[in-house]
mmCIF file of C-alpha atoms in Angstrom:
data_model
loop_
_atom_site.group_PDB
_atom_site.id
_atom_site.type_symbol
_atom_site.label_atom_id
_atom_site.label_comp_id
_atom_site.label_asym_id
_atom_site.label_seq_id
_atom_site.Cartn_x
_atom_site.Cartn_y
_atom_site.Cartn_z
ATOM 1 C CA MET D 1000 101.307 124.844 110.507
ATOM 2 C CA PHE D 1001 99.245 122.347 108.514
ATOM 3 C CA ARG D 1002 98.495 119.054 110.229
ATOM 4 C CA PHE D 1003 96.734 116.026 108.773
ATOM 5 C CA ILE D 1004 96.266 112.272 109.078
ATOM 6 C CA HIS D 1005 97.768 110.172 106.294
ATOM 7 C CA SER D 1006 96.140 106.757 105.786
ATOM 8 C CA SER D 1007 95.454 104.314 102.964
ATOM 9 C CA ASP D 1008 94.353 100.780 102.104
ATOM 10 C CA LEU D 1009 91.214 100.606 104.219
ATOM 11 C CA HIS D 1010 89.768 98.001 101.818
ATOM 12 C CA ILE D 1011 86.261 98.567 103.125
ATOM 13 C CA GLY D 1012 83.992 95.734 101.984
ATOM 14 C CA LYS D 1013 86.699 93.042 101.978
ATOM 15 C CA ARG D 1014 84.965 89.675 102.308
ATOM 16 C CA PHE D 1015 87.678 87.569 104.037
ATOM 17 C CA GLY D 1016 86.383 84.441 102.340
ATOM 18 C CA SER D 1017 89.286 82.301 103.554
ATOM 19 C CA MET D 1018 88.498 82.984 107.217
ATOM 20 C CA PRO D 1019 86.041 81.043 109.400
ATOM 21 C CA GLU D 1020 82.490 82.223 108.831
ATOM 22 C CA GLU D 1021 81.989 83.440 112.405
ATOM 23 C CA LEU D 1022 85.066 85.708 112.087
ATOM 24 C CA ARG D 1023 84.305 87.285 108.714
ATOM 25 C CA GLY D 1024 81.654 89.651 110.017
ATOM 26 C CA ARG D 1025 83.913 90.928 112.790
ATOM 27 C CA LEU D 1026 86.742 91.597 110.339
ATOM 28 C CA ARG D 1027 84.444 93.361 107.872
ATOM 29 C CA ASP D 1028 83.028 95.529 110.649
ATOM 30 C CA ALA D 1029 86.538 96.480 111.801
ATOM 31 C CA ARG D 1030 87.287 97.821 108.315
ATOM 32 C CA HIS D 1031 84.263 100.091 108.565
ATOM 33 C CA THR D 1032 84.741 101.265 112.139
ATOM 34 C CA VAL D 1033 88.387 102.175 111.452
ATOM 35 C CA LEU D 1034 86.954 105.398 110.028
ATOM 36 C CA ASP D 1035 85.904 106.309 113.568
ATOM 37 C CA ARG D 1036 89.367 105.501 114.893
ATOM 38 C CA LEU D 1037 91.037 107.607 112.206
ATOM 39 C CA ALA D 1038 88.765 110.496 113.107
ATOM 40 C CA ALA D 1039 89.561 110.076 116.803
ATOM 41 C CA GLN D 1040 93.299 110.232 116.090
ATOM 42 C CA ALA D 1041 92.796 113.326 113.926
ATOM 43 C CA ARG D 1042 90.957 115.132 116.715
ATOM 44 C CA ALA D 1043 93.488 114.001 119.328
ATOM 45 C CA GLY D 1044 96.366 115.248 117.174
ATOM 46 C CA GLY D 1045 94.784 118.537 116.183
ATOM 47 C CA ALA D 1046 94.447 117.557 112.507
ATOM 48 C CA GLY D 1047 91.562 118.823 110.424
ATOM 49 C CA THR D 1048 92.140 116.725 107.288
ATOM 50 C CA ILE D 1049 92.400 112.985 106.615
ATOM 51 C CA LEU D 1050 94.109 111.926 103.379
ATOM 52 C CA LEU D 1051 93.202 108.434 102.138
ATOM 53 C CA ALA D 1052 95.893 107.406 99.635
ATOM 54 C CA GLY D 1053 93.948 104.824 97.656
ATOM 55 C CA ASP D 1054 92.090 101.537 98.105
ATOM 56 C CA CYS D 1055 89.484 102.972 100.408
ATOM 57 C CA PHE D 1056 87.250 100.230 98.980
ATOM 58 C CA ASP D 1057 88.328 96.646 98.352
ATOM 59 C CA THR D 1058 86.784 96.362 94.892
ATOM 60 C CA GLU D 1059 85.598 98.534 92.052
ATOM 61 C CA THR D 1060 82.057 97.366 92.738
ATOM 62 C CA PRO D 1061 81.310 97.781 96.449
ATOM 63 C CA SER D 1062 77.653 97.337 97.317
ATOM 64 C CA PRO D 1063 75.549 100.494 97.681
ATOM 65 C CA ALA D 1064 75.351 99.790 101.424
ATOM 66 C CA VAL D 1065 79.145 99.584 101.782
ATOM 67 C CA LEU D 1066 79.617 102.869 99.911
ATOM 68 C CA ARG D 1067 76.816 104.828 101.555
ATOM 69 C CA GLN D 1068 77.652 103.649 105.073
ATOM 70 C CA ALA D 1069 81.309 104.629 104.628
ATOM 71 C CA LEU D 1070 80.345 108.099 103.383
ATOM 72 C CA ALA D 1071 77.834 108.463 106.209
ATOM 73 C CA ALA D 1072 80.516 107.567 108.752
ATOM 74 C CA MET D 1073 82.793 110.266 107.311
ATOM 75 C CA ALA D 1074 79.945 112.782 107.318
ATOM 76 C CA GLY D 1075 79.346 112.025 110.968
ATOM 77 C CA HIS D 1076 82.796 113.359 111.808
ATOM 78 C CA ALA D 1077 82.353 116.814 110.294
ATOM 79 C CA PRO D 1078 84.010 119.299 110.322
ATOM 80 C CA LEU D 1079 86.889 116.872 109.741
ATOM 81 C CA ARG D 1080 87.615 116.796 106.018
ATOM 82 C CA TRP D 1081 88.212 113.516 104.181
ATOM 83 C CA ILE D 1082 89.965 113.290 100.815
ATOM 84 C CA ILE D 1083 89.643 109.991 98.915
ATOM 85 C CA LEU D 1084 92.090 108.987 96.181
ATOM 86 C CA PRO D 1085 91.253 106.106 93.790
ATOM 87 C CA GLY D 1086 93.750 103.249 94.203
ATOM 88 C CA ASN D 1087 94.392 100.135 92.163
ATOM 89 C CA HIS D 1088 91.534 98.211 93.812
ATOM 90 C CA ASP D 1089 89.035 101.071 93.304
ATOM 91 C CA SER D 1090 90.516 102.758 90.247
ATOM 92 C CA LEU D 1091 88.887 105.322 87.981
ATOM 93 C CA LEU D 1092 87.715 102.475 85.725
ATOM 94 C CA ALA D 1093 84.994 101.969 88.355
ATOM 95 C CA ASP D 1094 82.685 104.538 86.768
ATOM 96 C CA GLU D 1095 79.639 103.409 88.724
ATOM 97 C CA LEU D 1096 81.491 103.642 92.036
ATOM 98 C CA TRP D 1097 82.704 107.188 91.550
ATOM 99 C CA VAL D 1098 79.436 108.424 90.015
ATOM 100 C CA ALA D 1099 77.537 106.955 92.969
ATOM 101 C CA ALA D 1100 80.044 108.458 95.403
ATOM 102 C CA ARG D 1101 79.769 111.874 93.778
ATOM 103 C CA ASN D 1102 75.961 111.747 93.939
ATOM 104 C CA ALA D 1103 75.997 110.944 97.669
ATOM 105 C CA LEU D 1104 79.051 113.012 98.614
ATOM 106 C CA PRO D 1105 78.859 114.710 102.029
ATOM 107 C CA ALA D 1106 80.031 118.293 102.259
ATOM 108 C CA ASN D 1107 83.161 117.306 104.232
ATOM 109 C CA VAL D 1108 84.320 114.622 101.758
ATOM 110 C CA MET D 1109 86.300 115.332 98.590
ATOM 111 C CA LEU D 1110 87.133 112.955 95.737
ATOM 112 C CA ALA D 1111 90.637 113.404 94.326
ATOM 113 C CA VAL D 1112 89.799 111.935 90.921
ATOM 114 C CA GLU D 1113 91.726 114.343 88.672
ATOM 115 C CA PRO D 1114 95.491 114.963 88.432
ATOM 116 C CA ASP D 1115 95.004 118.648 89.144
ATOM 117 C CA PRO D 1116 96.086 120.832 92.091
ATOM 118 C CA ILE D 1117 93.548 121.090 94.911
ATOM 119 C CA GLU D 1118 93.811 124.025 97.272
ATOM 120 C CA LEU D 1119 93.091 122.631 100.712
ATOM 121 C CA GLU D 1120 93.381 126.059 102.286
ATOM 122 C CA PRO D 1121 95.313 129.224 101.443
ATOM 123 C CA GLY D 1122 98.968 128.266 101.076
ATOM 124 C CA VAL D 1123 98.359 124.486 101.076
ATOM 125 C CA VAL D 1124 98.002 122.598 97.773
ATOM 126 C CA LEU D 1125 97.357 118.890 97.257
ATOM 127 C CA LEU D 1126 98.698 117.196 94.123
ATOM 128 C CA PRO D 1127 96.790 113.911 93.665
ATOM 129 C CA ALA D 1128 97.676 111.047 91.307
ATOM 130 C CA PRO D 1129 94.525 108.900 91.084
ATOM 131 C CA CYS D 1130 94.926 105.379 89.698
ATOM 132 C CA THR D 1131 93.433 105.260 86.228
ATOM 133 C CA THR D 1132 93.376 101.446 86.102
ATOM 134 C CA ARG D 1133 94.541 98.541 88.254
ATOM 135 C CA ARG D 1134 97.842 98.529 86.336
ATOM 136 C CA PRO D 1135 98.316 101.960 84.785
ATOM 137 C CA GLY D 1136 101.611 101.124 83.055
ATOM 138 C CA ARG D 1137 103.181 104.519 83.772
ATOM 139 C CA ASP D 1138 104.234 106.670 86.696
ATOM 140 C CA LEU D 1139 101.099 108.642 87.505
ATOM 141 C CA THR D 1140 103.048 111.105 89.641
ATOM 142 C CA ASP D 1141 105.044 112.463 86.674
ATOM 143 C CA TRP D 1142 102.737 115.450 86.358
ATOM 144 C CA MET D 1143 103.698 116.744 89.805
ATOM 145 C CA ASP D 1144 107.075 117.927 88.501
ATOM 146 C CA GLN D 1145 105.461 120.659 86.423
ATOM 147 C CA ALA D 1146 102.417 121.354 88.621
ATOM 148 C CA ALA D 1147 102.158 125.097 89.255
ATOM 149 C CA THR D 1148 101.346 126.233 92.787
ATOM 150 C CA PRO D 1149 101.427 129.673 94.425
ATOM 151 C CA ASP D 1150 104.795 130.910 95.646
ATOM 152 C CA GLY D 1151 105.470 129.794 99.185
ATOM 153 C CA ALA D 1152 102.640 127.214 99.193
ATOM 154 C CA LEU D 1153 103.013 123.808 100.830
ATOM 155 C CA ARG D 1154 103.006 121.077 98.174
ATOM 156 C CA ILE D 1155 101.592 117.702 99.274
ATOM 157 C CA GLY D 1156 101.624 114.727 96.908
ATOM 158 C CA LEU D 1157 99.019 111.958 97.200
ATOM 159 C CA ALA D 1158 99.604 108.713 95.292
ATOM 160 C CA HIS D 1159 99.051 104.964 95.302
ATOM 161 C CA GLY D 1160 101.530 102.430 93.979
ATOM 162 C CA ALA D 1161 104.947 100.842 94.341
ATOM 163 C CA ILE D 1162 108.294 102.603 94.597
ATOM 164 C CA GLN D 1163 111.668 101.140 93.659
ATOM 165 C CA SER D 1164 114.894 102.386 92.159
ATOM 166 C CA PHE D 1165 115.013 102.813 88.408
ATOM 167 C CA SER D 1166 116.531 99.835 86.597
ATOM 168 C CA GLU D 1167 118.827 99.962 83.584
ATOM 169 C CA ASP D 1168 116.492 97.881 81.435
ATOM 170 C CA GLY D 1169 113.618 100.312 81.920
ATOM 171 C CA VAL D 1170 111.141 97.808 83.335
ATOM 172 C CA GLY D 1171 108.452 98.786 85.803
ATOM 173 C CA LEU D 1172 106.963 101.750 83.976
ATOM 174 C CA ASP D 1173 104.204 102.118 86.559
ATOM 175 C CA ILE D 1174 106.709 102.366 89.415
ATOM 176 C CA ILE D 1175 106.586 105.694 91.255
ATOM 177 C CA ALA D 1176 109.918 107.495 91.062
ATOM 178 C CA PRO D 1177 111.679 107.039 94.423
ATOM 179 C CA ASP D 1178 112.899 110.647 94.288
ATOM 180 C CA ARG D 1179 109.505 112.087 93.413
ATOM 181 C CA ALA D 1180 109.312 114.267 96.532
ATOM 182 C CA SER D 1181 112.591 116.062 95.814
ATOM 183 C CA ARG D 1182 112.067 116.102 92.057
ATOM 184 C CA SER D 1183 108.638 117.736 92.363
ATOM 185 C CA GLY D 1184 109.472 120.012 95.268
ATOM 186 C CA LEU D 1185 107.016 118.253 97.552
ATOM 187 C CA ASP D 1186 106.958 119.019 101.235
ATOM 188 C CA TYR D 1187 105.400 115.582 101.779
ATOM 189 C CA LEU D 1188 104.427 112.603 99.605
ATOM 190 C CA ALA D 1189 101.586 110.526 101.076
ATOM 191 C CA LEU D 1190 101.662 107.022 99.606
ATOM 192 C CA GLY D 1191 99.364 104.030 99.673
ATOM 193 C CA ASP D 1192 99.538 100.425 98.397
ATOM 194 C CA TRP D 1193 102.081 98.880 100.801
ATOM 195 C CA HIS D 1194 100.111 97.651 103.841
ATOM 196 C CA GLY D 1195 103.018 98.000 106.246
ATOM 197 C CA GLN D 1196 104.074 101.415 107.505
ATOM 198 C CA MET D 1197 107.306 102.498 105.831
ATOM 199 C CA ARG D 1198 109.498 105.574 105.745
ATOM 200 C CA LEU D 1199 111.186 105.983 102.369
ATOM 201 C CA ASN D 1200 112.815 109.284 103.214
ATOM 202 C CA ALA D 1201 112.036 112.305 105.387
ATOM 203 C CA ARG D 1202 109.312 113.459 102.978
ATOM 204 C CA SER D 1203 107.927 110.188 101.592
ATOM 205 C CA TRP D 1204 105.970 107.644 103.636
ATOM 206 C CA TYR D 1205 103.677 104.685 103.195
ATOM 207 C CA SER D 1206 101.089 104.991 105.945
ATOM 208 C CA GLY D 1207 100.308 101.271 106.056
ATOM 209 C CA ALA D 1208 96.809 99.886 106.464
ATOM 210 C CA PRO D 1209 94.938 101.323 109.458
ATOM 211 C CA GLU D 1210 93.293 97.940 110.022
ATOM 212 C CA PRO D 1211 95.490 94.942 109.068
ATOM 213 C CA ASP D 1212 94.096 92.259 106.789
ATOM 214 C CA ARG D 1213 96.974 89.804 106.413
ATOM 215 C CA PHE D 1214 99.935 88.236 108.220
ATOM 216 C CA LYS D 1215 102.534 89.827 105.938
ATOM 217 C CA HIS D 1216 102.989 92.904 108.135
ATOM 218 C CA ASP D 1217 103.189 92.095 111.835
ATOM 219 C CA GLY D 1218 101.847 94.633 114.286
ATOM 220 C CA PRO D 1219 98.777 96.750 114.886
ATOM 221 C CA GLY D 1220 97.109 98.928 112.280
ATOM 222 C CA ARG D 1221 98.520 102.423 112.111
ATOM 223 C CA ALA D 1222 98.199 105.761 110.383
ATOM 224 C CA LEU D 1223 100.472 108.815 110.349
ATOM 225 C CA LEU D 1224 99.963 112.194 111.982
ATOM 226 C CA VAL D 1225 101.873 114.650 109.791
ATOM 227 C CA SER D 1226 102.723 118.239 110.689
ATOM 228 C CA LEU D 1227 104.140 120.702 108.152
ATOM 229 C CA THR D 1228 105.463 123.877 109.733
ATOM 230 C CA GLY D 1229 106.288 125.650 106.480
ATOM 231 C CA PRO D 1230 107.582 125.233 102.926
ATOM 232 C CA GLY D 1231 110.849 123.325 102.891
ATOM 233 C CA ALA D 1232 110.710 122.373 106.551
ATOM 234 C CA VAL D 1233 111.221 118.699 107.371
ATOM 235 C CA PRO D 1234 107.815 117.113 108.151
ATOM 236 C CA ASP D 1235 107.091 115.922 111.659
ATOM 237 C CA VAL D 1236 105.664 112.420 111.184
ATOM 238 C CA VAL D 1237 104.226 110.478 114.132
ATOM 239 C CA PRO D 1238 102.757 106.941 113.831
ATOM 240 C CA VAL D 1239 99.384 106.556 115.556
ATOM 241 C CA GLU D 1240 97.599 103.275 116.279
ATOM 242 C CA THR D 1241 94.212 102.723 114.677
ATOM 243 C CA GLY D 1242 93.717 98.945 114.400
ATOM 244 C CA SER D 1243 91.351 96.830 116.452
ATOM 245 C CA PHE D 1244 92.704 93.412 115.373
ATOM 246 C CA ASP D 1245 96.320 92.338 115.722
ATOM 247 C CA TRP D 1246 97.711 90.035 113.021
ATOM 248 C CA ARG D 1247 101.014 88.443 114.007
ATOM 249 C CA THR D 1248 103.366 85.641 113.013
ATOM 250 C CA LEU D 1249 104.959 83.713 115.868
ATOM 251 C CA PRO D 1250 108.135 81.798 114.868
ATOM 252 C CA LEU D 1251 108.480 78.639 116.961
ATOM 253 C CA GLU D 1252 111.928 77.075 116.615
ATOM 254 C CA LEU D 1253 112.004 73.614 118.174
ATOM 255 C CA LEU D 1254 114.608 70.989 119.022
ATOM 256 C CA SER D 1255 114.066 67.258 119.036
ATOM 257 C CA GLY D 1256 113.978 67.014 122.830
ATOM 258 C CA ASP D 1257 111.645 69.982 123.419
ATOM 259 C CA ASP D 1258 108.248 69.762 125.049
ATOM 260 C CA ALA D 1259 106.643 71.672 122.206
ATOM 261 C CA ALA D 1260 103.335 72.221 123.979
ATOM 262 C CA THR D 1261 105.111 73.954 126.868
ATOM 263 C CA VAL D 1262 107.251 76.058 124.519
ATOM 264 C CA LEU D 1263 104.106 77.172 122.696
ATOM 265 C CA THR D 1264 102.264 78.037 125.903
ATOM 266 C CA GLU D 1265 105.153 80.185 127.106
ATOM 267 C CA ARG D 1266 105.251 82.139 123.849
ATOM 268 C CA LEU D 1267 101.553 82.822 123.337
ATOM 269 C CA PRO D 1268 100.087 86.221 124.258
ATOM 270 C CA ALA D 1269 97.990 86.077 127.398
ATOM 271 C CA GLY D 1270 94.723 87.534 128.563
ATOM 272 C CA SER D 1271 91.893 89.296 126.802
ATOM 273 C CA VAL D 1272 94.071 90.380 123.843
ATOM 274 C CA ARG D 1273 93.618 86.891 122.437
ATOM 275 C CA ARG D 1274 90.075 87.660 121.326
ATOM 276 C CA GLN D 1275 91.395 90.378 118.984
ATOM 277 C CA SER D 1276 94.468 88.443 117.863
ATOM 278 C CA LEU D 1277 94.966 86.547 114.631
ATOM 279 C CA LEU D 1278 98.067 84.437 115.137
ATOM 280 C CA ARG D 1279 100.034 82.333 112.693
ATOM 281 C CA VAL D 1280 102.409 79.964 114.500
ATOM 282 C CA VAL D 1281 105.226 78.919 112.166
ATOM 283 C CA ALA D 1282 106.969 75.890 113.629
ATOM 284 C CA SER D 1283 110.411 74.841 112.446
ATOM 285 C CA GLY D 1284 113.152 72.478 113.555
ATOM 286 C CA ARG D 1285 112.635 68.862 114.636
ATOM 287 C CA LEU D 1286 110.377 67.045 117.088
ATOM 288 C CA ARG D 1287 109.779 63.524 118.310
ATOM 289 C CA PRO D 1288 106.358 62.206 117.281
ATOM 290 C CA GLN D 1289 104.869 62.401 120.777
ATOM 291 C CA ALA D 1290 105.973 66.033 121.114
ATOM 292 C CA ARG D 1291 104.602 66.850 117.681
ATOM 293 C CA ALA D 1292 101.248 65.311 118.607
ATOM 294 C CA GLY D 1293 101.325 67.289 121.838
ATOM 295 C CA LEU D 1294 101.905 70.517 119.879
ATOM 296 C CA ASP D 1295 98.893 69.831 117.667
ATOM 297 C CA ALA D 1296 96.761 69.088 120.722
ATOM 298 C CA ALA D 1297 97.908 72.271 122.477
ATOM 299 C CA VAL D 1298 97.026 74.402 119.451
ATOM 300 C CA THR D 1299 93.608 72.785 119.179
ATOM 301 C CA ALA D 1300 92.949 73.367 122.877
ATOM 302 C CA VAL D 1301 93.850 77.074 122.942
ATOM 303 C CA ALA D 1302 92.612 78.106 119.471
ATOM 304 C CA PRO D 1303 89.042 79.019 120.590
ATOM 305 C CA GLU D 1304 90.465 81.797 122.790
ATOM 306 C CA PHE D 1305 91.860 83.605 119.721
ATOM 307 C CA ALA D 1306 90.078 85.362 116.918
ATOM 308 C CA HIS D 1307 92.056 82.998 114.688
ATOM 309 C CA LEU D 1308 94.975 80.669 115.347
ATOM 310 C CA VAL D 1309 96.707 78.590 112.713
ATOM 311 C CA LEU D 1310 99.724 76.288 112.972
ATOM 312 C CA GLU D 1311 102.061 75.944 109.976
ATOM 313 C CA THR D 1312 104.459 72.988 110.090
ATOM 314 C CA GLU D 1313 106.040 72.885 106.623
ATOM 315 C CA GLY D 1314 109.418 73.613 108.181
ATOM 316 C CA LEU D 1315 109.039 71.143 111.036
ATOM 317 C CA ALA D 1316 110.610 67.709 110.621
ATOM 318 C CA THR D 1317 109.633 64.667 112.664
ATOM 319 C CA ASP D 1318 112.421 62.637 114.253
ATOM 320 C CA CYS D 1319 111.033 59.134 114.508
ATOM 321 C CA GLU D 1320 112.709 55.796 115.068
ATOM 322 C CA SER D 1321 111.295 52.327 115.246
ATOM 323 C CA GLY D 1322 111.314 52.429 119.046
ATOM 324 C CA ASP D 1323 109.045 55.478 119.059
ATOM 325 C CA LEU D 1324 106.355 53.408 117.397
ATOM 326 C CA ASP D 1325 105.952 51.303 120.527
ATOM 327 C CA ALA D 1326 103.780 54.148 121.844
ATOM 328 C CA ILE D 1327 101.305 53.250 119.101
ATOM 329 C CA ASP D 1328 101.462 49.488 119.421
ATOM 330 C CA ARG D 1329 104.041 46.702 119.544
ATOM 331 C CA ALA D 1330 102.295 44.556 116.968
ATOM 332 C CA GLY D 1331 99.125 44.274 114.938
ATOM 333 C CA ALA D 1332 97.505 46.429 112.268
ATOM 334 C CA LEU D 1333 98.271 49.802 113.894
ATOM 335 C CA ARG D 1334 101.947 48.964 114.276
ATOM 336 C CA HIS D 1335 102.070 47.693 110.709
ATOM 337 C CA ALA D 1336 100.558 50.982 109.481
ATOM 338 C CA ALA D 1337 102.991 53.008 111.595
ATOM 339 C CA ASP D 1338 105.994 51.044 110.295
ATOM 340 C CA ARG D 1339 104.877 51.641 106.726
ATOM 341 C CA LEU D 1340 104.364 55.386 107.266
ATOM 342 C CA LEU D 1341 107.786 55.689 108.910
ATOM 343 C CA ALA D 1342 109.423 53.946 105.972
ATOM 344 C CA GLU D 1343 107.655 56.195 103.474
ATOM 345 C CA SER D 1344 108.566 59.328 105.445
ATOM 346 C CA VAL D 1345 112.311 58.683 105.007
ATOM 347 C CA ASP D 1346 112.228 57.135 101.543
ATOM 348 C CA GLU D 1347 114.396 59.470 99.432
ATOM 349 C CA SER D 1348 113.014 57.919 96.237
ATOM 350 C CA ARG D 1349 109.657 59.510 97.009
ATOM 351 C CA ALA D 1350 108.760 63.113 96.274
ATOM 352 C CA ALA D 1351 109.156 65.587 99.139
ATOM 353 C CA GLY D 1352 105.398 66.105 99.276
ATOM 354 C CA GLU D 1353 104.792 62.373 99.655
ATOM 355 C CA ARG D 1354 107.338 62.129 102.470
ATOM 356 C CA GLN D 1355 105.683 65.087 104.227
ATOM 357 C CA THR D 1356 102.260 63.459 103.870
ATOM 358 C CA ALA D 1357 103.601 60.283 105.449
ATOM 359 C CA ARG D 1358 105.117 62.270 108.354
ATOM 360 C CA ASP D 1359 101.845 64.131 108.899
ATOM 361 C CA ALA D 1360 99.882 60.890 108.819
ATOM 362 C CA LEU D 1361 102.261 59.323 111.340
ATOM 363 C CA VAL D 1362 101.800 62.268 113.703
ATOM 364 C CA ARG D 1363 98.042 61.990 113.271
ATOM 365 C CA LEU D 1364 98.244 58.307 114.175
ATOM 366 C CA PHE D 1365 100.161 59.193 117.340
ATOM 367 C CA SER D 1366 97.467 61.740 118.185
ATOM 368 C CA TYR D 1367 94.694 59.195 117.752
ATOM 369 C CA CYS D 1368 96.485 56.652 119.902
ATOM 370 C CA GLU D 1369 97.138 59.268 122.611
ATOM 371 C CA ALA D 1370 93.437 60.029 122.680
ATOM 372 C CA MET D 1371 92.384 56.382 122.954
ATOM 373 C CA PRO D 1372 91.546 55.178 126.492
ATOM 374 C CA SER D 1373 94.257 52.908 127.857
#
């Protein structure tokens, strides 16, 4: 039995420049402390090795502090063994990074920087495919087909990159062969690059990022606990949770008569989980102007309880008629402005972006008038 944790795409040192300043530090710290959570899952699962399938660091030039603190965290979990593969974000072109890492390397950390077999223990061989550049232009796992290993040894592939079926026109030369595990006689192929956890076949998995960093893949950060009972045996693969922040997209489909604020409130997660939640609310459908203004107000009111909350309304149309504008005013400058915005919002001779701007401005005007003392 050989048991290990398969993870990838830690992106330690990611800056999160698009996030609010007060949140950036928390997100950066979560990328570092995920090393502790990976180690905890390894110990809980009886695994002695943690394979990091690329993009351990977010850039090819992490600061000395980012590098040394990550290595120190790994060293602190000895005798657990860590194996780091260069990915496309921290490829072998980063000479300074890998020289500095080698010079500060703890005894329980190994750099898989050569496409050569590594004997992890008697009868267990790792076949790494380190990324030579950000876009290598060839399948770096090709060499595994001919890699010699002792008879009866477990063969574990470690790679970083995309997998798709071969196309007739021969494009995508850097795409990893989808049948690499069977072609190379691998008992397991540990992949990185795709941030969502994905099973390609019984022997080939993307672990997903252990700490999410985007809304593309809903759900908590995860890694994989992999058990190999012997050569040729089907791997036992168990997802384990490792993330501290939860990034999710909440679809909010609305009808013209809905009380959007109430619909939102009913759908939001409750309690203390909000502090660790980054939520993207994607509203679609149609709303009356007052309901749309109420939705904006509800989001503004509850947003401070979340790590991050954003409302996207590109797919949300505003149903507005002249009578609705009486809520703004029945005459005068405000009513004149509202009438003009309504006309522009439905003017098919205008570009779609201009019509959307007019709708957004009209909703904003409703919001301002709602907030004004009567």
